[in-house]
Short mmCIF file of C-alpha atoms and ligand atoms in Angstrom, two decimals:
data_model
loop_
_atom_site.label_atom_id
_atom_site.label_comp_id
_atom_site.label_asym_id
_atom_site.label_seq_id
_atom_site.Cartn_x
_atom_site.Cartn_y
_atom_site.Cartn_z
CA MET A 1 18.85 7.96 -14.01
CA ARG A 2 15.61 8.87 -15.73
CA ILE A 3 14.98 7.31 -19.13
CA ALA A 4 12.31 8.58 -21.52
CA VAL A 5 10.81 5.54 -23.28
CA LEU A 6 9.28 6.42 -26.66
CA SER A 7 7.63 4.25 -29.27
CA ASP A 8 5.69 4.47 -32.53
CA VAL A 9 6.60 8.02 -33.52
CA HIS A 10 5.40 7.17 -37.04
CA GLY A 11 6.72 10.26 -38.77
CA ASN A 12 4.67 12.74 -36.74
CA ALA A 13 7.12 15.61 -36.14
CA PRO A 14 4.78 18.00 -34.25
CA ALA A 15 4.02 15.20 -31.76
CA LEU A 16 7.68 14.24 -31.41
CA GLU A 17 8.80 17.85 -30.96
CA ALA A 18 6.23 18.33 -28.17
CA VAL A 19 7.48 15.19 -26.43
CA LEU A 20 11.12 16.26 -26.78
CA ARG A 21 10.28 19.61 -25.13
CA ASP A 22 8.55 17.71 -22.32
CA LEU A 23 11.25 15.13 -21.58
CA VAL A 24 14.03 17.60 -20.71
CA ASP A 25 14.15 16.24 -17.13
CA CYS A 26 15.31 12.86 -18.49
CA ASP A 27 18.92 11.74 -18.95
CA THR A 28 18.50 9.60 -22.03
CA VAL A 29 15.99 8.11 -24.46
CA TRP A 30 15.04 4.61 -25.55
CA ASN A 31 13.15 4.42 -28.85
CA LEU A 32 11.16 1.18 -29.31
CA GLY A 33 10.73 1.56 -33.07
CA ASP A 34 8.29 2.43 -35.84
CA THR A 35 9.89 5.84 -36.11
CA VAL A 36 8.54 6.10 -39.67
CA GLY A 37 5.45 4.95 -41.57
CA TYR A 38 1.99 6.65 -41.62
CA GLY A 39 3.18 10.21 -40.86
CA PRO A 40 4.40 13.01 -43.14
CA ASP A 41 7.83 13.70 -41.55
CA PRO A 42 9.81 10.43 -41.52
CA VAL A 43 13.23 11.95 -42.20
CA ARG A 44 12.77 14.80 -39.71
CA CYS A 45 11.69 12.37 -36.97
CA MET A 46 14.65 10.07 -37.61
CA ASP A 47 17.06 13.03 -37.53
CA LEU A 48 15.57 14.57 -34.38
CA LEU A 49 15.93 11.27 -32.55
CA SER A 50 19.41 10.53 -33.88
CA ALA A 51 20.57 13.98 -32.74
CA LEU A 52 19.40 13.13 -29.23
CA ALA A 53 21.72 10.12 -29.30
CA PRO A 54 19.27 7.69 -27.72
CA ARG A 55 20.91 4.90 -25.75
CA ALA A 56 18.86 2.36 -27.66
CA THR A 57 16.83 2.40 -30.85
CA LEU A 58 14.80 -0.49 -32.23
CA VAL A 59 13.37 -1.13 -35.66
CA GLY A 60 9.63 -1.83 -35.99
CA ASN A 61 7.47 -3.57 -38.56
CA HIS A 62 6.62 -0.32 -40.39
CA ASP A 63 10.28 0.74 -40.44
CA LEU A 64 11.18 -2.63 -41.99
CA ALA A 65 8.36 -2.37 -44.52
CA CYS A 66 9.55 1.10 -45.57
CA ILE A 67 13.02 -0.25 -46.40
CA GLY A 68 11.71 -3.28 -48.25
CA ARG A 69 12.62 -5.77 -45.50
CA LEU A 70 9.07 -6.86 -44.67
CA ASP A 71 6.23 -8.07 -46.85
CA THR A 72 3.31 -5.60 -46.65
CA SER A 73 0.61 -8.06 -47.78
CA GLN A 74 -0.74 -8.11 -44.21
CA PHE A 75 -1.01 -4.29 -44.14
CA ASN A 76 -4.31 -2.61 -45.01
CA LEU A 77 -4.49 -0.39 -48.11
CA ILE A 78 -3.85 2.88 -46.24
CA ALA A 79 -0.82 1.44 -44.43
CA ARG A 80 0.53 0.15 -47.75
CA GLN A 81 0.06 3.56 -49.43
CA ALA A 82 1.83 5.26 -46.52
CA THR A 83 4.64 2.68 -46.70
CA GLU A 84 5.21 3.36 -50.40
CA TRP A 85 5.17 7.13 -49.86
CA THR A 86 7.61 6.85 -46.92
CA ALA A 87 9.95 4.55 -48.84
CA ALA A 88 10.26 7.25 -51.50
CA GLN A 89 11.29 9.85 -48.89
CA LEU A 90 14.18 7.84 -47.46
CA ASP A 91 17.62 8.18 -49.01
CA GLU A 92 20.31 5.53 -48.84
CA GLU A 93 21.71 6.82 -45.55
CA HIS A 94 18.33 6.80 -43.77
CA ARG A 95 17.50 3.33 -45.13
CA HIS A 96 20.86 2.06 -43.96
CA ARG A 97 20.33 3.63 -40.52
CA LEU A 98 16.94 1.93 -40.07
CA ALA A 99 18.39 -1.38 -41.24
CA SER A 100 21.13 -1.14 -38.60
CA TYR A 101 18.67 -1.22 -35.66
CA PRO A 102 17.61 -4.54 -34.07
CA PRO A 103 13.93 -5.34 -33.28
CA THR A 104 14.92 -6.38 -29.74
CA THR A 105 17.86 -5.81 -27.42
CA VAL A 106 18.86 -5.91 -23.76
CA VAL A 107 20.11 -2.74 -22.05
CA GLY A 108 21.49 -3.42 -18.58
CA ASP A 109 18.72 -5.32 -16.74
CA VAL A 110 15.94 -4.41 -19.16
CA THR A 111 14.74 -6.10 -22.34
CA LEU A 112 13.42 -3.89 -25.15
CA ALA A 113 11.31 -5.24 -28.02
CA HIS A 114 9.16 -3.52 -30.62
CA GLY A 115 6.28 -6.03 -30.50
CA SER A 116 6.89 -8.75 -27.92
CA PRO A 117 9.99 -10.47 -26.55
CA ARG A 118 9.07 -13.75 -28.26
CA SER A 119 8.13 -12.23 -31.61
CA PRO A 120 9.64 -8.73 -31.67
CA VAL A 121 8.48 -7.64 -35.11
CA TRP A 122 4.87 -8.82 -35.27
CA GLU A 123 3.27 -9.84 -31.96
CA TYR A 124 0.99 -7.45 -30.03
CA VAL A 125 1.01 -7.76 -26.22
CA ILE A 126 -2.66 -6.89 -25.85
CA SER A 127 -3.89 -9.20 -23.10
CA SER A 128 -2.90 -11.13 -20.00
CA THR A 129 -2.93 -14.29 -22.13
CA VAL A 130 -0.33 -13.00 -24.59
CA ALA A 131 1.69 -11.56 -21.71
CA ALA A 132 1.66 -14.94 -19.91
CA GLU A 133 2.89 -16.68 -23.06
CA ASN A 134 5.78 -14.19 -23.24
CA MET A 135 6.96 -14.50 -19.66
CA ALA A 136 9.59 -17.12 -20.46
CA ALA A 137 10.75 -15.26 -23.58
CA PHE A 138 12.80 -12.72 -21.60
CA THR A 139 15.08 -13.15 -18.60
CA THR A 140 15.27 -9.61 -17.21
CA GLN A 141 12.86 -8.29 -14.60
CA LEU A 142 11.46 -5.64 -16.93
CA CYS A 143 10.62 -5.56 -20.62
CA PHE A 144 9.45 -2.51 -22.57
CA VAL A 145 7.44 -3.02 -25.77
CA GLY A 146 5.54 -0.76 -28.19
CA HIS A 147 3.57 -1.70 -31.33
CA THR A 148 0.00 -1.64 -29.88
CA HIS A 149 -0.09 2.18 -29.56
CA VAL A 150 -1.86 1.71 -26.19
CA ALA A 151 -0.04 2.33 -22.89
CA ALA A 152 -0.33 -0.68 -20.58
CA ILE A 153 1.45 -2.85 -18.06
CA ALA A 154 1.34 -6.64 -17.68
CA SER A 155 2.82 -7.73 -14.37
CA TYR A 156 3.65 -11.21 -13.13
CA PRO A 157 3.09 -11.37 -9.37
CA GLY A 158 4.84 -14.59 -8.44
CA ASP A 159 3.70 -16.82 -11.29
CA SER A 160 2.38 -16.41 -14.80
CA SER A 161 -1.06 -17.85 -14.07
CA LYS A 162 -1.93 -14.58 -12.35
CA VAL A 163 -0.78 -12.04 -14.92
CA ARG A 164 -2.34 -8.66 -14.29
CA PHE A 165 -2.91 -6.57 -17.41
CA GLN A 166 -4.00 -2.95 -17.12
CA ARG A 167 -3.97 0.15 -19.25
CA LEU A 168 -1.94 3.10 -18.03
CA GLY A 169 -3.67 6.48 -17.95
CA ALA A 170 -1.98 9.89 -18.02
CA GLY A 171 -0.09 10.61 -14.82
CA SER A 172 -0.07 7.04 -13.48
CA ILE A 173 3.06 6.19 -11.55
CA ILE A 174 3.65 2.46 -11.15
CA ASP A 175 6.14 0.76 -8.84
CA VAL A 176 8.18 -1.77 -10.84
CA ALA A 177 10.60 -2.73 -8.05
CA HIS A 178 9.10 -6.12 -7.20
CA ASP A 179 7.20 -8.01 -9.91
CA ARG A 180 8.45 -8.84 -13.37
CA ALA A 181 6.54 -6.81 -15.96
CA ILE A 182 6.07 -5.91 -19.61
CA VAL A 183 5.40 -2.18 -19.97
CA ASN A 184 4.16 -0.32 -23.06
CA PRO A 185 4.58 3.49 -23.27
CA GLY A 186 1.85 3.92 -25.91
CA SER A 187 2.52 5.88 -29.11
CA VAL A 188 4.05 9.31 -29.65
CA GLY A 189 2.74 9.80 -33.16
CA GLN A 190 -0.50 7.83 -33.47
CA PRO A 191 -2.17 7.04 -30.10
CA ARG A 192 -5.02 4.51 -30.31
CA ASP A 193 -6.56 4.66 -26.83
CA GLY A 194 -9.03 7.47 -27.50
CA ASP A 195 -6.69 10.16 -26.15
CA PRO A 196 -5.13 12.10 -29.04
CA ARG A 197 -2.27 13.49 -26.94
CA ALA A 198 1.22 12.12 -27.61
CA ALA A 199 2.17 9.37 -25.13
CA TYR A 200 5.49 8.36 -23.60
CA LEU A 201 6.77 7.20 -20.23
CA VAL A 202 9.61 7.97 -17.86
CA PHE A 203 11.47 5.04 -16.28
CA ASP A 204 13.16 6.19 -13.08
CA VAL A 205 15.86 3.57 -12.53
CA GLU A 206 16.75 4.39 -8.91
CA ARG A 207 13.16 4.73 -7.73
CA ALA A 208 12.06 1.76 -9.86
CA THR A 209 8.96 3.53 -11.13
CA VAL A 210 7.39 4.20 -14.50
CA GLU A 211 5.40 7.40 -14.99
CA MET A 212 2.98 7.77 -17.90
CA ARG A 213 2.95 11.15 -19.58
CA ARG A 214 0.64 12.65 -22.21
CA VAL A 215 1.53 15.81 -24.12
CA ASP A 216 -0.68 18.13 -26.18
CA TYR A 217 0.56 18.94 -29.67
CA PRO A 218 -0.96 20.73 -32.68
CA VAL A 219 -2.74 17.80 -34.40
CA GLU A 220 -3.90 20.15 -37.18
CA ALA A 221 -0.26 20.86 -38.11
CA THR A 222 0.27 17.14 -38.75
CA GLN A 223 -3.05 16.93 -40.62
CA ARG A 224 -1.98 19.81 -42.91
CA ALA A 225 1.34 18.09 -43.61
CA ILE A 226 -0.49 14.82 -44.37
CA ALA A 227 -2.68 16.66 -46.90
CA ALA A 228 0.30 18.48 -48.43
CA ALA A 229 2.16 15.18 -48.84
CA GLY A 230 -0.83 13.59 -50.60
CA LEU A 231 -1.10 10.88 -47.92
CA PRO A 232 -4.58 9.37 -47.24
CA GLU A 233 -6.84 11.82 -45.38
CA ALA A 234 -7.90 9.07 -42.97
CA LEU A 235 -4.42 9.19 -41.42
CA GLY A 236 -5.07 12.75 -40.27
CA LEU A 237 -8.64 12.15 -39.13
CA ARG A 238 -7.65 9.29 -36.84
CA LEU A 239 -5.05 11.48 -35.08
CA ALA A 240 -7.77 13.86 -33.87
CA LEU A 241 -9.68 10.90 -32.38
CA GLY A 242 -6.72 9.03 -30.93
CA ARG A 243 -7.79 5.93 -32.91
ZN1 ZN B 301 3.32 1.33 -34.87
#
């Protein structure tokens, strides 16, 4: 079975549509959350993903903020403005749907968490130190997380004092058969690693590999929709830079 692992779509429909066209060789989808927030198409992104019937969907910190379940005082001004705009786009059914998703779950032998296994809503797994501190917070061999918008793998060869943390570039194929690991697919809708292409990964269960994929999409289409929605211009500018 091949599973497309997506995270941080953030209401960017042109990016999501490009990824959905690309992942047709996969059998199912896992969505690690932050489907909405920042981008101009929150409802369309939620509906596209729901129609795909993903095997697992998580809720992220921006999703929770947009349905009034998370205090936004730690968000910057632009994120708060986007949260308020997004909240106004969601009807009762979409709010209820977001509220029904957990921030972490276990599917078969794999843990999924939006942020980190120990703090699934807020924590960023951005270093070997944070990864080491999370090793005991999940019991499966593999854990997939999102939230940082940067594709990476933290692996635990033998013991946590030797955690290896590395970014995953486009096309990398990593063997995950042996060591425990936390793997991040990057962001579909707002990549922050300097590469503006939409990011996702394919987890091949039988081969025990993860393959990083990057997909071109029309960034200017999202920028036009951001302008038309009256969202802050900075949200469109950063997409072109992958920041
Ligand atoms: Zn996010």
